Short mmCIF file of C-alpha atoms and ligand atoms in Angstrom, two decimals:
data_model
loop_
_atom_site.label_atom_id
_atom_site.label_comp_id
_atom_site.label_asym_id
_atom_site.label_seq_id
_atom_site.Cartn_x
_atom_site.Cartn_y
_atom_site.Cartn_z
CA UNK A 1 4.19 -25.09 7.30
CA UNK A 2 5.77 -21.64 7.46
CA UNK A 3 8.86 -21.30 9.64
CA UNK A 4 10.90 -18.34 10.86
CA UNK A 5 12.91 -18.65 7.66
CA UNK A 6 9.92 -18.35 5.36
CA UNK A 7 9.54 -15.03 3.53
CA UNK A 8 7.05 -12.18 3.86
CA UNK A 9 4.94 -12.06 0.70
CA UNK A 10 3.74 -8.66 -0.50
CA UNK A 11 1.41 -7.98 -3.39
CA UNK A 12 0.20 -4.85 -5.11
CA UNK A 13 -1.59 -4.03 -8.34
CA UNK A 14 1.75 -2.87 -9.75
CA UNK A 15 4.69 -0.80 -8.66
CA UNK A 16 3.22 1.32 -5.84
CA UNK A 17 3.53 -1.35 -3.15
CA UNK A 18 7.28 -0.77 -3.24
CA UNK A 19 6.55 2.07 -0.77
CA UNK A 20 5.59 -0.71 1.69
CA UNK A 21 8.51 -2.90 0.60
CA UNK A 22 10.91 0.00 1.32
CA UNK A 23 9.62 0.36 4.88
CA UNK A 24 9.80 -3.41 5.44
CA UNK A 25 13.51 -3.32 4.57
CA UNK A 26 14.02 -0.60 7.17
CA UNK A 27 11.98 -2.13 9.99
CA UNK A 28 12.64 -5.83 9.29
CA UNK A 29 16.04 -5.90 7.56
CA UNK A 30 16.64 -9.60 8.34
CA UNK A 31 13.44 -10.82 6.71
CA UNK A 32 13.25 -12.30 3.23
CA UNK A 33 10.59 -10.52 1.14
CA UNK A 34 8.87 -11.62 -2.06
CA UNK A 35 7.07 -8.89 -3.99
CA UNK A 36 4.39 -9.52 -6.58
CA UNK A 37 3.27 -6.61 -8.79
CA UNK A 38 0.29 -7.40 -10.98
CA UNK A 39 1.56 -5.06 -13.70
CA UNK A 40 -0.42 -6.74 -16.49
CA UNK A 41 -3.74 -5.89 -14.85
CA UNK A 42 -2.98 -2.55 -13.15
CA UNK A 43 -4.82 -0.27 -12.32
CA UNK A 44 -7.14 -1.86 -9.77
CA UNK A 45 -8.43 1.54 -8.64
CA UNK A 46 -10.95 1.89 -11.45
CA UNK A 47 -12.15 -1.73 -11.39
CA UNK A 48 -15.14 -3.42 -9.75
CA UNK A 49 -15.12 -5.21 -6.42
CA UNK A 50 -15.65 -8.56 -8.14
CA UNK A 51 -12.65 -8.11 -10.45
CA UNK A 52 -10.36 -6.89 -7.66
CA UNK A 53 -11.38 -9.88 -5.48
CA UNK A 54 -10.59 -12.29 -8.31
CA UNK A 55 -7.18 -10.73 -8.98
CA UNK A 56 -6.36 -10.56 -5.27
CA UNK A 57 -7.26 -14.23 -4.74
CA UNK A 58 -4.97 -15.23 -7.61
CA UNK A 59 -2.18 -13.11 -6.17
CA UNK A 60 -2.53 -14.75 -2.75
CA UNK A 61 -2.55 -18.24 -4.31
CA UNK A 62 0.63 -17.36 -6.20
CA UNK A 63 2.42 -16.18 -3.05
CA UNK A 64 1.27 -19.27 -1.14
CA UNK A 65 3.17 -21.39 -3.65
CA UNK A 66 6.37 -19.72 -2.40
CA UNK A 67 6.78 -20.51 1.29
CA UNK A 68 5.56 -17.27 2.84
CA UNK A 69 4.76 -16.81 6.53
CA UNK A 70 2.78 -13.58 6.24
CA UNK A 71 1.02 -11.97 3.28
CA UNK A 72 0.74 -8.19 3.10
CA UNK A 73 -1.84 -6.71 0.78
CA UNK A 74 0.07 -3.49 0.03
CA UNK A 75 -2.56 -2.17 -2.40
CA UNK A 76 -5.19 0.06 -0.76
CA UNK A 77 -7.79 -0.84 -3.37
CA UNK A 78 -7.26 -4.58 -2.86
CA UNK A 79 -7.26 -4.11 0.93
CA UNK A 80 -10.46 -2.03 0.81
CA UNK A 81 -12.40 -4.49 -1.29
CA UNK A 82 -10.67 -7.73 -0.47
CA UNK A 83 -9.20 -8.04 3.00
CA UNK A 84 -12.21 -9.45 4.91
CA UNK A 85 -12.82 -11.89 2.03
CA UNK A 86 -9.17 -13.01 1.87
CA UNK A 87 -8.96 -13.39 5.66
CA UNK A 88 -12.04 -15.59 5.56
CA UNK A 89 -10.86 -17.78 2.68
CA UNK A 90 -7.22 -18.30 3.60
CA UNK A 91 -5.98 -19.62 6.93
CA UNK A 92 -2.59 -18.00 6.41
CA UNK A 93 -1.70 -14.80 8.32
CA UNK A 94 -2.68 -11.92 6.08
CA UNK A 95 -2.84 -8.18 6.66
CA UNK A 96 -3.80 -5.05 4.75
CA UNK A 97 -3.03 -1.36 4.77
CA UNK A 98 -6.31 0.20 5.94
CA UNK A 99 -6.28 -0.51 9.68
CA UNK A 100 -2.69 0.67 10.34
CA UNK A 101 -3.51 4.03 8.66
CA UNK A 102 -6.75 4.42 10.62
CA UNK A 103 -5.05 3.64 13.96
CA UNK A 104 -2.33 6.22 13.28
CA UNK A 105 -4.81 8.87 12.15
CA UNK A 106 -6.84 8.43 15.34
CA UNK A 107 -3.71 8.76 17.45
CA UNK A 108 -2.70 11.89 15.51
CA UNK A 109 -5.83 14.01 15.11
CA UNK A 110 -6.58 16.73 17.63
CA UNK A 111 -9.75 18.12 16.09
CA UNK A 112 -11.33 14.76 15.16
CA UNK A 113 -11.63 15.95 11.54
CA UNK A 114 -9.80 13.44 9.34
CA UNK A 115 -9.42 13.31 5.55
CA UNK A 116 -8.88 10.22 3.40
CA UNK A 117 -7.73 10.27 -0.22
CA UNK A 118 -7.53 7.20 -2.45
CA UNK A 119 -8.58 5.65 -5.74
CA UNK A 120 -12.22 5.72 -6.89
CA UNK A 121 -12.55 2.11 -5.74
CA UNK A 122 -11.07 2.69 -2.28
CA UNK A 123 -13.27 5.72 -1.64
CA UNK A 124 -16.35 3.99 -3.09
CA UNK A 125 -15.80 0.87 -0.96
CA UNK A 126 -16.14 3.01 2.21
CA UNK A 127 -13.66 0.67 3.92
CA UNK A 128 -12.01 3.61 5.70
CA UNK A 129 -15.38 5.02 6.79
CA UNK A 130 -16.42 1.67 8.27
CA UNK A 131 -13.13 1.24 10.07
CA UNK A 132 -13.34 4.72 11.63
CA UNK A 133 -16.94 4.30 12.70
CA UNK A 134 -16.11 0.94 14.34
CA UNK A 135 -13.24 2.47 16.30
CA UNK A 136 -14.47 5.98 17.02
CA UNK A 137 -17.87 7.02 15.70
CA UNK A 138 -17.27 10.58 16.95
CA UNK A 139 -14.63 11.47 14.33
CA UNK A 140 -15.72 13.28 11.20
CA UNK A 141 -14.20 11.73 8.07
CA UNK A 142 -14.15 13.44 4.67
CA UNK A 143 -13.08 11.39 1.64
CA UNK A 144 -11.93 12.36 -1.87
CA UNK A 145 -10.95 10.22 -4.84
CA UNK A 146 -7.83 11.43 -6.68
CA UNK A 147 -7.65 9.21 -9.77
CA UNK A 148 -5.13 11.33 -11.69
CA UNK A 149 -2.52 11.12 -8.94
CA UNK A 150 -1.42 7.58 -9.91
CA UNK A 151 -0.58 8.39 -13.57
CA UNK A 152 1.04 11.70 -12.51
CA UNK A 153 3.36 9.85 -10.12
CA UNK A 154 4.18 7.23 -12.74
CA UNK A 155 4.99 10.05 -15.19
CA UNK A 156 7.41 11.45 -12.62
CA UNK A 157 5.45 14.71 -12.21
CA UNK A 158 5.86 14.77 -8.46
CA UNK A 159 6.28 18.49 -7.85
CA UNK A 160 5.26 20.23 -11.03
CA UNK A 161 2.53 22.78 -11.64
CA UNK A 162 0.10 20.39 -13.36
CA UNK A 163 0.14 18.14 -10.31
CA UNK A 164 -0.38 21.12 -8.02
CA UNK A 165 -3.41 22.26 -10.02
CA UNK A 166 -4.90 18.77 -9.94
CA UNK A 167 -4.23 18.56 -6.20
CA UNK A 168 -5.89 21.95 -5.62
CA UNK A 169 -9.03 20.68 -7.34
CA UNK A 170 -9.12 17.29 -5.58
CA UNK A 171 -8.23 18.51 -2.12
CA UNK A 172 -10.74 21.37 -1.99
CA UNK A 173 -13.39 19.42 -0.02
CA UNK A 174 -10.76 18.46 2.56
CA UNK A 175 -9.61 22.05 3.00
CA UNK A 176 -13.25 23.09 3.33
CA UNK A 177 -13.80 20.39 5.97
CA UNK A 178 -10.76 21.76 7.87
CA UNK A 179 -9.21 18.33 8.40
CA UNK A 180 -6.08 18.32 10.57
CA UNK A 181 -4.97 14.82 9.54
CA UNK A 182 -4.96 13.32 6.06
CA UNK A 183 -4.52 9.64 5.23
CA UNK A 184 -2.63 9.01 1.99
CA UNK A 185 -4.83 6.01 1.14
CA UNK A 186 -3.03 4.82 -1.97
CA UNK A 187 0.39 3.28 -2.57
CA UNK A 188 1.50 6.14 -4.84
CA UNK A 189 0.54 9.15 -2.76
CA UNK A 190 3.53 9.20 -0.36
CA UNK A 191 5.55 10.37 -3.37
CA UNK A 192 3.31 13.45 -3.60
CA UNK A 193 3.80 14.52 0.03
CA UNK A 194 5.46 17.82 -0.90
CA UNK A 195 2.75 18.87 -3.32
CA UNK A 196 -0.03 17.78 -0.97
CA UNK A 197 1.52 19.70 1.91
CA UNK A 198 1.81 22.82 -0.26
CA UNK A 199 -1.89 22.61 -1.03
CA UNK A 200 -3.18 21.54 2.40
CA UNK A 201 -0.81 23.74 4.41
CA UNK A 202 1.98 22.70 6.78
CA UNK A 203 -0.29 22.15 9.79
CA UNK A 204 -2.14 19.20 8.27
CA UNK A 205 -0.47 15.93 9.29
CA UNK A 206 -0.09 13.42 6.46
CA UNK A 207 -0.40 9.74 7.37
CA UNK A 208 1.81 7.52 5.24
CA UNK A 209 0.53 4.06 6.13
CA UNK A 210 3.54 2.24 4.63
CA UNK A 211 5.62 2.68 7.78
CA UNK A 212 2.74 1.70 10.07
CA UNK A 213 2.17 -1.42 7.98
CA UNK A 214 5.81 -2.47 8.40
CA UNK A 215 5.61 -1.87 12.17
CA UNK A 216 2.42 -3.90 12.36
CA UNK A 217 4.01 -6.72 10.33
CA UNK A 218 6.84 -6.81 12.87
CA UNK A 219 4.30 -7.15 15.70
CA UNK A 220 2.36 -9.89 13.88
CA UNK A 221 5.51 -11.96 13.26
CA UNK A 222 6.64 -11.57 16.86
CA UNK A 223 3.16 -12.60 18.03
CA UNK A 224 3.32 -15.72 15.87
CA UNK A 225 6.94 -16.33 16.93
CA UNK A 226 7.84 -16.38 13.26
CA UNK A 227 10.24 -13.43 13.22
CA UNK A 228 13.74 -14.11 11.93
CA UNK A 229 16.23 -14.01 14.80
CA UNK A 230 18.54 -10.98 14.65
CA UNK A 231 21.70 -13.01 14.67
CA UNK A 232 20.55 -15.40 11.98
CA UNK A 233 23.31 -16.37 9.50
CA UNK A 234 22.26 -16.24 5.81
CA UNK A 235 21.48 -13.16 3.74
CA UNK A 236 17.76 -12.43 3.41
CA UNK A 237 16.19 -13.11 0.04
CA UNK A 238 14.57 -10.32 -2.04
CA UNK A 239 12.62 -11.41 -5.10
CA UNK A 240 10.31 -9.51 -7.43
CA UNK A 241 7.61 -11.02 -9.61
CA UNK A 242 5.59 -9.09 -12.16
CA UNK A 243 2.81 -10.21 -14.50
CA UNK A 244 3.93 -8.07 -17.47
CA UNK A 245 7.40 -7.69 -18.93
CA UNK A 246 9.79 -6.41 -16.23
CA UNK A 247 11.48 -3.49 -18.04
CA UNK A 248 8.93 -0.79 -17.18
CA UNK A 249 8.74 -2.00 -13.57
CA UNK A 250 12.52 -1.91 -13.23
CA UNK A 251 12.71 1.62 -14.65
CA UNK A 252 9.94 3.01 -12.44
CA UNK A 253 11.17 1.20 -9.35
CA UNK A 254 14.03 3.67 -8.91
CA UNK A 255 11.49 6.39 -8.12
CA UNK A 256 9.80 4.26 -5.47
CA UNK A 257 12.72 2.43 -3.94
CA UNK A 258 15.72 4.70 -4.57
CA UNK A 259 17.89 1.62 -4.98
CA UNK A 260 18.45 -1.10 -7.52
CA UNK A 261 16.13 -4.08 -7.49
CA UNK A 262 17.30 -7.66 -7.30
CA UNK A 263 15.94 -10.30 -9.61
CA UNK A 264 12.64 -9.42 -11.41
CA UNK A 265 10.80 -12.34 -13.07
CA UNK A 266 7.71 -12.33 -15.24
CA UNK A 267 5.08 -14.80 -14.02
CA UNK A 268 1.51 -15.82 -14.82
CA UNK A 269 -0.77 -15.76 -11.76
CA UNK A 270 -4.15 -16.23 -13.47
CA UNK A 271 -5.49 -19.68 -12.69
N1 DGL B 1 -2.08 0.27 -5.74
C1 DGL B 1 -3.31 1.02 -5.93
C2 DGL B 1 -3.83 1.48 -4.56
O1 DGL B 1 -3.09 1.59 -3.61
C3 DGL B 1 -3.09 2.22 -6.84
C4 DGL B 1 -2.88 1.84 -8.29
C5 DGL B 1 -4.09 1.14 -8.89
O2 DGL B 1 -5.13 1.79 -9.11
O3 DGL B 1 -4.00 -0.06 -9.10
O4 DGL B 1 -5.01 1.71 -4.43
#
């Protein structure tokens, strides 16, 4: 049985979910957090629904072996394909990254024209489209897949001219649709905010769902009365698990987290 002292478990296809981890540290500094990056099987964004569901199920089973009170699916691809399935199959509290982004976009847009960018899988799943049409069928949503953004971020090309050219090509349909709000529907895209703003123009509001996810996690824990009390004694635990050797993850993590990681262990999650 999870208690207040159990950890929050976060999983992602690899490194990108550290954008969510970083916000969790800010909003819930007293909570212990376990992070699983499935670095051996990344990327998920070009894989089929069936494969992503299998990987996501194994990731959840791994986290459940570690006394977690809430599981956050930090990966947009895994959330798009897998969240309803995971919610149905596991009784544990579990949340994804799609709904918090949609809620914020709806509260932000003035024109009702909203853009969504993500991996091929996220865009193809239409998870964002379904969520918008459930909540407000009047908004007009334009989507675009940006598959080269993930490798560009991992190569550290956050603000250079190649990235800008790629962004100009990918974002054209969104400029044409005159969106006033753009959801960064992938773990890596918050690191490209500057380039995306240069291409879209300063008036377009970018929705970084990582912060909204952390705020929602706070609300869920309070609702379940499983939040760690503020004046609790011991230091919160931070642990990182990866499915490939940790060196690459540790090196890249500085870009995502801007601080040193704690312990990173290699694990096998495949059952
Ligand atoms: N974490 C993935 C996402 O947010 C991006 C990387 C991948 O394709 O696995 O969709």
